[in-house]
mmCIF file of C-alpha atoms in Angstrom:
data_model
loop_
_atom_site.group_PDB
_atom_site.id
_atom_site.type_symbol
_atom_site.label_atom_id
_atom_site.label_comp_id
_atom_site.label_asym_id
_atom_site.label_seq_id
_atom_site.Cartn_x
_atom_site.Cartn_y
_atom_site.Cartn_z
ATOM 1 C CA MET A 1 -0.179 -0.038 0.046
ATOM 2 C CA THR A 2 2.947 2.392 0.752
ATOM 3 C CA GLY A 3 4.362 1.812 -2.671
ATOM 4 C CA PHE A 4 1.040 2.524 -4.264
ATOM 5 C CA LYS A 5 0.703 5.809 -2.313
ATOM 6 C CA ASN A 6 4.357 6.811 -3.322
ATOM 7 C CA PHE A 7 3.398 6.023 -6.962
ATOM 8 C CA GLU A 8 0.175 8.182 -6.594
ATOM 9 C CA PHE A 9 2.335 11.187 -5.365
ATOM 10 C CA VAL A 10 5.036 10.798 -8.090
ATOM 11 C CA ALA A 11 2.816 10.310 -10.740
ATOM 12 C CA GLY A 12 0.344 13.419 -9.580
ATOM 13 C CA LEU A 13 3.749 15.593 -9.247
ATOM 14 C CA VAL A 14 5.098 14.560 -12.612
ATOM 15 C CA LEU A 15 1.764 15.658 -14.381
ATOM 16 C CA ILE A 16 1.433 18.965 -12.679
ATOM 17 C CA VAL A 17 5.245 19.788 -12.829
ATOM 18 C CA LEU A 18 5.101 19.116 -16.554
ATOM 19 C CA ILE A 19 1.586 20.809 -17.250
ATOM 20 C CA GLY A 20 2.189 23.526 -14.943
ATOM 21 C CA GLY A 21 5.795 24.201 -15.943
ATOM 22 C CA ALA A 22 4.609 24.535 -19.756
ATOM 23 C CA VAL A 23 1.836 26.695 -18.768
ATOM 24 C CA ALA A 24 4.104 28.971 -16.651
ATOM 25 C CA LEU A 25 6.486 29.170 -19.692
ATOM 26 C CA SER A 26 4.089 29.622 -22.002
ATOM 27 C CA PRO A 27 4.494 33.357 -22.797
ATOM 28 C CA LEU A 28 8.065 32.763 -23.634
ATOM 29 C CA LEU A 29 7.203 29.261 -25.779
ATOM 30 C CA PHE A 30 4.513 30.945 -27.293
ATOM 31 C CA PRO A 31 4.965 34.993 -27.724
ATOM 32 C CA ASP A 32 1.974 35.219 -30.038
ATOM 33 C CA GLY A 33 -0.491 33.756 -27.532
ATOM 34 C CA GLY A 34 -1.571 31.014 -29.752
ATOM 35 C CA ARG A 35 -3.407 33.267 -32.012
ATOM 36 C CA ALA A 36 -1.435 32.941 -35.105
ATOM 37 C CA MET A 37 -3.434 31.921 -37.943
ATOM 38 C CA ASP A 38 -2.223 29.972 -41.019
ATOM 39 C CA LEU A 39 -5.746 29.103 -43.050
ATOM 40 C CA THR A 40 -3.448 27.034 -45.539
ATOM 41 C CA ALA A 41 -2.888 25.050 -42.911
ATOM 42 C CA ARG A 42 -6.383 24.615 -41.328
ATOM 43 C CA LEU A 43 -7.495 21.275 -39.856
ATOM 44 C CA THR A 44 -4.099 19.684 -40.220
ATOM 45 C CA ALA A 45 -3.831 16.430 -38.912
ATOM 46 C CA PRO A 46 -1.504 15.650 -35.692
ATOM 47 C CA PHE A 47 1.812 14.436 -35.921
ATOM 48 C CA ALA A 48 1.889 15.468 -39.689
ATOM 49 C CA GLY A 49 4.933 17.717 -38.982
ATOM 50 C CA TRP A 50 7.320 19.317 -36.697
ATOM 51 C CA GLU A 51 5.544 22.507 -37.522
ATOM 52 C CA HIS A 52 2.048 21.505 -35.815
ATOM 53 C CA PRO A 53 2.970 18.581 -33.732
ATOM 54 C CA LEU A 54 -0.698 17.990 -32.369
ATOM 55 C CA GLY A 55 -2.350 19.426 -35.779
ATOM 56 C CA THR A 56 -4.499 22.618 -36.141
ATOM 57 C CA ASP A 57 -7.906 24.048 -35.470
ATOM 58 C CA PRO A 58 -10.490 25.370 -38.304
ATOM 59 C CA LEU A 59 -8.744 28.563 -38.289
ATOM 60 C CA GLY A 60 -5.123 27.154 -38.867
ATOM 61 C CA ARG A 61 -4.088 27.985 -35.322
ATOM 62 C CA ASP A 62 -1.443 25.479 -33.829
ATOM 63 C CA ILE A 63 -3.414 23.134 -30.971
ATOM 64 C CA PHE A 64 -0.174 22.475 -29.060
ATOM 65 C CA ALA A 65 0.234 26.321 -28.488
ATOM 66 C CA ARG A 66 -3.410 26.852 -27.712
ATOM 67 C CA VAL A 67 -3.318 23.928 -25.521
ATOM 68 C CA VAL A 68 -0.450 25.238 -23.456
ATOM 69 C CA VAL A 69 -1.387 28.834 -23.535
ATOM 70 C CA GLY A 70 -5.016 27.977 -22.624
ATOM 71 C CA GLY A 71 -3.901 26.421 -19.489
ATOM 72 C CA ARG A 72 -3.265 29.800 -18.040
ATOM 73 C CA VAL A 73 -6.752 30.759 -17.672
ATOM 74 C CA SER A 74 -7.406 27.216 -16.155
ATOM 75 C CA PHE A 75 -4.808 27.263 -13.535
ATOM 76 C CA PHE A 76 -5.533 30.938 -12.480
ATOM 77 C CA VAL A 77 -9.243 30.565 -11.992
ATOM 78 C CA GLY A 78 -8.627 27.515 -10.236
ATOM 79 C CA ILE A 79 -5.973 28.684 -7.818
ATOM 80 C CA VAL A 80 -7.408 32.377 -7.256
ATOM 81 C CA SER A 81 -10.787 31.087 -6.802
ATOM 82 C CA ALA A 82 -9.739 28.447 -4.209
ATOM 83 C CA LEU A 83 -7.432 30.976 -2.288
ATOM 84 C CA GLY A 84 -10.264 33.353 -1.916
ATOM 85 C CA ALA A 85 -12.869 30.732 -1.048
ATOM 86 C CA VAL A 86 -10.122 29.590 1.703
ATOM 87 C CA VAL A 87 -9.398 32.862 3.155
ATOM 88 C CA ILE A 88 -12.959 33.467 3.732
ATOM 89 C CA GLY A 89 -14.130 30.247 4.691
ATOM 90 C CA THR A 90 -11.586 30.190 7.126
ATOM 91 C CA VAL A 91 -12.221 33.152 8.962
ATOM 92 C CA VAL A 92 -16.057 32.625 9.207
ATOM 93 C CA GLY A 93 -15.292 28.905 10.608
ATOM 94 C CA LEU A 94 -12.638 30.195 13.313
ATOM 95 C CA LEU A 95 -15.172 32.962 14.551
ATOM 96 C CA ALA A 96 -18.275 30.369 14.274
ATOM 97 C CA GLY A 97 -16.383 27.653 16.163
ATOM 98 C CA TYR A 98 -14.729 29.716 18.705
ATOM 99 C CA TYR A 99 -17.550 32.169 19.910
ATOM 100 C CA ARG A 100 -20.543 29.843 19.295
ATOM 101 C CA GLY A 101 -23.898 31.137 20.283
ATOM 102 C CA PRO A 102 -25.906 33.659 17.875
ATOM 103 C CA TRP A 103 -22.770 34.412 15.594
ATOM 104 C CA ASP A 104 -22.342 30.794 15.147
ATOM 105 C CA MET A 105 -26.006 29.997 14.485
ATOM 106 C CA PHE A 106 -26.384 33.116 12.186
ATOM 107 C CA LEU A 107 -23.192 32.029 10.059
ATOM 108 C CA MET A 108 -24.340 28.366 9.749
ATOM 109 C CA ARG A 109 -27.772 28.978 8.735
ATOM 110 C CA PHE A 110 -26.429 31.355 6.102
ATOM 111 C CA ALA A 111 -24.138 28.615 5.082
ATOM 112 C CA ASP A 112 -26.923 25.923 4.491
ATOM 113 C CA ILE A 113 -29.116 28.798 2.457
ATOM 114 C CA GLN A 114 -25.732 28.728 0.243
ATOM 115 C CA LEU A 115 -25.479 24.909 -0.361
ATOM 116 C CA ALA A 116 -28.885 25.105 -1.371
ATOM 117 C CA LEU A 117 -28.255 26.947 -4.424
ATOM 118 C CA PRO A 118 -27.079 24.903 -7.317
ATOM 119 C CA PHE A 119 -23.993 26.195 -8.808
ATOM 120 C CA ILE A 120 -24.580 26.005 -12.562
ATOM 121 C CA LEU A 121 -28.148 27.695 -11.927
ATOM 122 C CA LEU A 122 -26.551 30.444 -9.705
ATOM 123 C CA ALA A 123 -23.628 30.832 -12.320
ATOM 124 C CA MET A 124 -26.258 31.012 -15.567
ATOM 125 C CA THR A 125 -28.561 33.322 -13.642
ATOM 126 C CA VAL A 126 -25.657 36.046 -12.508
ATOM 127 C CA ILE A 127 -24.126 35.948 -16.106
ATOM 128 C CA ALA A 128 -27.260 36.179 -17.726
ATOM 129 C CA ILE A 129 -27.524 39.487 -15.641
ATOM 130 C CA ILE A 130 -23.982 40.842 -15.457
ATOM 131 C CA GLY A 131 -22.349 39.030 -18.556
ATOM 132 C CA PRO A 132 -19.465 36.930 -18.812
ATOM 133 C CA GLY A 133 -16.074 37.454 -17.720
ATOM 134 C CA LEU A 134 -12.985 35.719 -15.811
ATOM 135 C CA ASP A 135 -13.188 38.335 -12.531
ATOM 136 C CA ARG A 136 -17.095 37.170 -12.491
ATOM 137 C CA ILE A 137 -16.469 33.250 -12.788
ATOM 138 C CA ILE A 138 -13.753 33.511 -9.787
ATOM 139 C CA VAL A 139 -16.049 35.489 -7.639
ATOM 140 C CA LEU A 140 -18.994 33.048 -8.524
ATOM 141 C CA MET A 141 -16.657 30.291 -7.660
ATOM 142 C CA ILE A 142 -15.436 31.798 -4.035
ATOM 143 C CA VAL A 143 -19.248 32.609 -3.320
ATOM 144 C CA ALA A 144 -20.049 28.921 -4.064
ATOM 145 C CA GLN A 145 -17.156 27.162 -2.113
ATOM 146 C CA TRP A 146 -16.130 29.302 0.792
ATOM 147 C CA VAL A 147 -19.173 27.216 2.878
ATOM 148 C CA GLN A 148 -17.068 24.110 2.237
ATOM 149 C CA TYR A 149 -13.963 25.485 4.298
ATOM 150 C CA ALA A 150 -16.205 27.356 6.710
ATOM 151 C CA ARG A 151 -17.913 24.168 7.641
ATOM 152 C CA LEU A 152 -14.569 22.116 7.750
ATOM 153 C CA ILE A 153 -12.957 24.684 9.969
ATOM 154 C CA ARG A 154 -15.972 25.106 12.569
ATOM 155 C CA GLY A 155 -15.810 21.351 12.966
ATOM 156 C CA SER A 156 -12.125 21.373 13.821
ATOM 157 C CA VAL A 157 -12.448 24.353 16.279
ATOM 158 C CA LEU A 158 -15.163 22.802 17.756
ATOM 159 C CA SER A 159 -12.929 19.989 18.954
ATOM 160 C CA LEU A 160 -9.777 22.039 19.432
ATOM 161 C CA ARG A 161 -11.191 24.841 21.501
ATOM 162 C CA GLN A 162 -11.514 22.118 24.180
ATOM 163 C CA ALA A 163 -8.028 21.120 23.957
ATOM 164 C CA GLU A 164 -5.473 21.691 27.108
ATOM 165 C CA PHE A 165 -3.107 23.750 24.962
ATOM 166 C CA VAL A 166 -6.031 26.076 24.067
ATOM 167 C CA GLN A 167 -7.164 26.290 27.555
ATOM 168 C CA ALA A 168 -3.605 26.944 28.811
ATOM 169 C CA ALA A 169 -3.363 29.736 26.059
ATOM 170 C CA GLN A 170 -6.663 31.249 27.508
ATOM 171 C CA SER A 171 -5.448 30.923 31.155
ATOM 172 C CA TYR A 172 -2.296 33.158 29.826
ATOM 173 C CA GLY A 173 -4.549 35.730 28.889
ATOM 174 C CA LEU A 174 -3.685 35.521 25.249
ATOM 175 C CA PRO A 175 -6.078 37.736 22.972
ATOM 176 C CA ASP A 176 -8.257 35.352 21.029
ATOM 177 C CA ARG A 177 -6.730 36.581 17.814
ATOM 178 C CA LYS A 178 -3.439 34.991 18.700
ATOM 179 C CA ILE A 179 -5.217 31.714 20.091
ATOM 180 C CA LEU A 180 -7.260 31.541 16.745
ATOM 181 C CA PHE A 181 -4.465 32.081 14.092
ATOM 182 C CA GLY A 182 -1.472 31.022 16.263
ATOM 183 C CA HIS A 183 -2.565 27.718 18.012
ATOM 184 C CA ILE A 184 -5.984 26.589 16.511
ATOM 185 C CA LEU A 185 -5.548 27.316 12.940
ATOM 186 C CA PRO A 186 -2.214 25.731 12.540
ATOM 187 C CA ASN A 187 -3.713 22.175 14.007
ATOM 188 C CA ALA A 188 -6.578 22.447 11.446
ATOM 189 C CA MET A 189 -4.434 23.062 8.771
ATOM 190 C CA GLY A 190 -4.144 19.533 7.047
ATOM 191 C CA PRO A 191 -7.931 19.166 6.198
ATOM 192 C CA LEU A 192 -7.780 22.659 4.650
ATOM 193 C CA VAL A 193 -4.966 21.749 2.454
ATOM 194 C CA ILE A 194 -6.476 18.758 1.088
ATOM 195 C CA LEU A 195 -9.748 20.144 0.543
ATOM 196 C CA ALA A 196 -7.916 23.190 -1.403
ATOM 197 C CA THR A 197 -5.912 20.716 -3.083
ATOM 198 C CA LEU A 198 -8.981 18.896 -4.638
ATOM 199 C CA ASN A 199 -11.052 22.158 -4.984
ATOM 200 C CA VAL A 200 -8.598 23.611 -7.412
ATOM 201 C CA ALA A 201 -9.089 20.477 -10.035
ATOM 202 C CA ASN A 202 -12.556 20.882 -9.229
ATOM 203 C CA ASN A 203 -12.622 24.760 -10.156
ATOM 204 C CA ILE A 204 -10.809 23.913 -13.314
ATOM 205 C CA LEU A 205 -13.537 21.513 -14.548
ATOM 206 C CA LEU A 206 -16.032 24.182 -13.512
ATOM 207 C CA GLU A 207 -14.380 26.852 -15.513
ATOM 208 C CA SER A 208 -13.956 24.631 -18.376
ATOM 209 C CA SER A 209 -17.732 23.737 -18.260
ATOM 210 C CA LEU A 210 -18.862 27.275 -18.105
ATOM 211 C CA THR A 211 -16.474 28.410 -20.862
ATOM 212 C CA PHE A 212 -18.042 25.600 -23.020
ATOM 213 C CA LEU A 213 -21.267 26.478 -22.374
ATOM 214 C CA GLY A 214 -20.595 30.185 -23.377
ATOM 215 C CA LEU A 215 -20.516 31.536 -19.597
ATOM 216 C CA GLY A 216 -16.984 32.002 -19.122
ATOM 217 C CA ILE A 217 -14.496 34.015 -20.172
ATOM 218 C CA ASP A 218 -13.897 35.885 -23.581
ATOM 219 C CA PRO A 219 -14.035 33.452 -26.877
ATOM 220 C CA LEU A 220 -11.081 35.016 -28.189
ATOM 221 C CA VAL A 221 -8.872 34.470 -25.080
ATOM 222 C CA PRO A 222 -7.544 30.675 -25.514
ATOM 223 C CA SER A 223 -8.631 28.202 -22.837
ATOM 224 C CA TRP A 224 -9.521 24.665 -22.518
ATOM 225 C CA GLY A 225 -13.017 25.068 -22.336
ATOM 226 C CA GLY A 226 -13.325 27.381 -25.427
ATOM 227 C CA MET A 227 -11.335 24.776 -27.742
ATOM 228 C CA LEU A 228 -13.857 21.990 -26.690
ATOM 229 C CA ALA A 229 -16.566 24.609 -27.722
ATOM 230 C CA ASP A 230 -14.809 25.480 -30.703
ATOM 231 C CA GLY A 231 -14.206 21.703 -31.852
ATOM 232 C CA ARG A 232 -17.605 20.193 -31.149
ATOM 233 C CA ASN A 233 -18.527 20.954 -34.862
ATOM 234 C CA TYR A 234 -15.591 19.186 -36.068
ATOM 235 C CA ILE A 235 -15.527 16.366 -33.753
ATOM 236 C CA GLN A 236 -16.299 13.526 -36.522
ATOM 237 C CA THR A 237 -14.104 15.524 -39.295
ATOM 238 C CA ALA A 238 -11.241 16.372 -36.724
ATOM 239 C CA PRO A 239 -11.465 15.060 -33.347
ATOM 240 C CA TRP A 240 -7.800 16.144 -32.513
ATOM 241 C CA VAL A 241 -9.362 19.744 -32.063
ATOM 242 C CA THR A 242 -11.322 18.511 -29.270
ATOM 243 C CA ILE A 243 -9.423 15.614 -27.997
ATOM 244 C CA PHE A 244 -5.907 17.516 -26.800
ATOM 245 C CA PRO A 245 -7.781 20.389 -24.568
ATOM 246 C CA GLY A 246 -9.972 17.609 -23.186
ATOM 247 C CA LEU A 247 -6.778 15.206 -22.428
ATOM 248 C CA ALA A 248 -5.165 18.443 -21.018
ATOM 249 C CA ILE A 249 -8.068 19.155 -18.617
ATOM 250 C CA MET A 250 -8.270 14.988 -17.708
ATOM 251 C CA LEU A 251 -4.441 15.087 -16.944
ATOM 252 C CA THR A 252 -4.329 18.314 -14.737
ATOM 253 C CA VAL A 253 -7.411 17.252 -12.866
ATOM 254 C CA LEU A 254 -6.127 13.577 -12.280
ATOM 255 C CA GLY A 255 -2.728 15.143 -11.087
ATOM 256 C CA LEU A 256 -4.368 17.316 -8.643
ATOM 257 C CA ASN A 257 -6.429 14.464 -7.592
ATOM 258 C CA LEU A 258 -3.519 12.122 -6.842
ATOM 259 C CA LEU A 259 -1.710 14.664 -4.818
ATOM 260 C CA GLY A 260 -4.832 15.225 -3.013
ATOM 261 C CA ASP A 261 -5.250 11.698 -2.140
ATOM 262 C CA TRP A 262 -1.438 11.688 -0.940
ATOM 263 C CA LEU A 263 -1.829 14.575 1.021
ATOM 264 C CA ARG A 264 -4.986 13.256 2.564
ATOM 265 C CA ASP A 265 -3.079 10.037 4.003
ATOM 266 C CA ARG A 266 -0.134 11.853 5.236
ATOM 267 C CA LEU A 267 -2.054 14.718 7.003
ATOM 268 C CA ASP A 268 -4.737 12.562 8.282
ATOM 269 C CA PRO A 269 -3.612 10.700 11.346
ATOM 270 C CA LEU A 270 -6.281 7.790 10.794
ATOM 271 C CA GLY A 271 -5.588 7.597 7.355
ATOM 272 C CA ALA A 272 -1.812 7.384 7.886
ATOM 273 C CA MET A 273 -2.458 3.959 10.004
ATOM 274 C CA LYS A 274 -4.167 2.351 7.605
#
């Protein structure tokens, strides 16, 4: 079992390093942003030559360049939205779990209402009113996901607030701020890191899905979801237009999930003993 878990870690790390490294270097690798068109080479099949190793799309744009450049949007949305949800959810969970009472009841009931709203329905409604955009997608994901972190942290705080080291800190007269962020939060970071890692993968899927449906970013900006949408009319005649961005999404999410599973086993004391 240990060997398999080590394989999970290595496989996930390799996938994320390779894909994330290529995405990070995309401005240097492809200064044109994957927008260069060559209509004489439109719908070139993959592996037909070194110039376009993964083929071209209906406008003659290089698929490999667009897959690499398009990853910037997915990684940016996935990471920034997860970080925003972590910050808001952590603060809310700490306050609710530590102070309890009316404050806890109000925040948790508000969280229950939030959980009752389907994300896709919420996204379609909001975007139909204010229009699509990268910043709007990020805000929507933060609004939809902060509840998960708040409930997770609240549960950890409820168990940790009775711990001896917390009671000792209170007896020394430490301010609540130092107790919450200096003593309780570090001991609740394990599940938080695991959830954040898995949510980055989930956010990449959500962004790609929304962009595919026309509810995401500007269609002129290369993105994995946009490439899938562009290639759906050519799925029978030029399947590589959709296959390669789909593979990029699948491998990225797979890598993040493998790392998340490995972190869960490392940071969860019960999981580590299995």
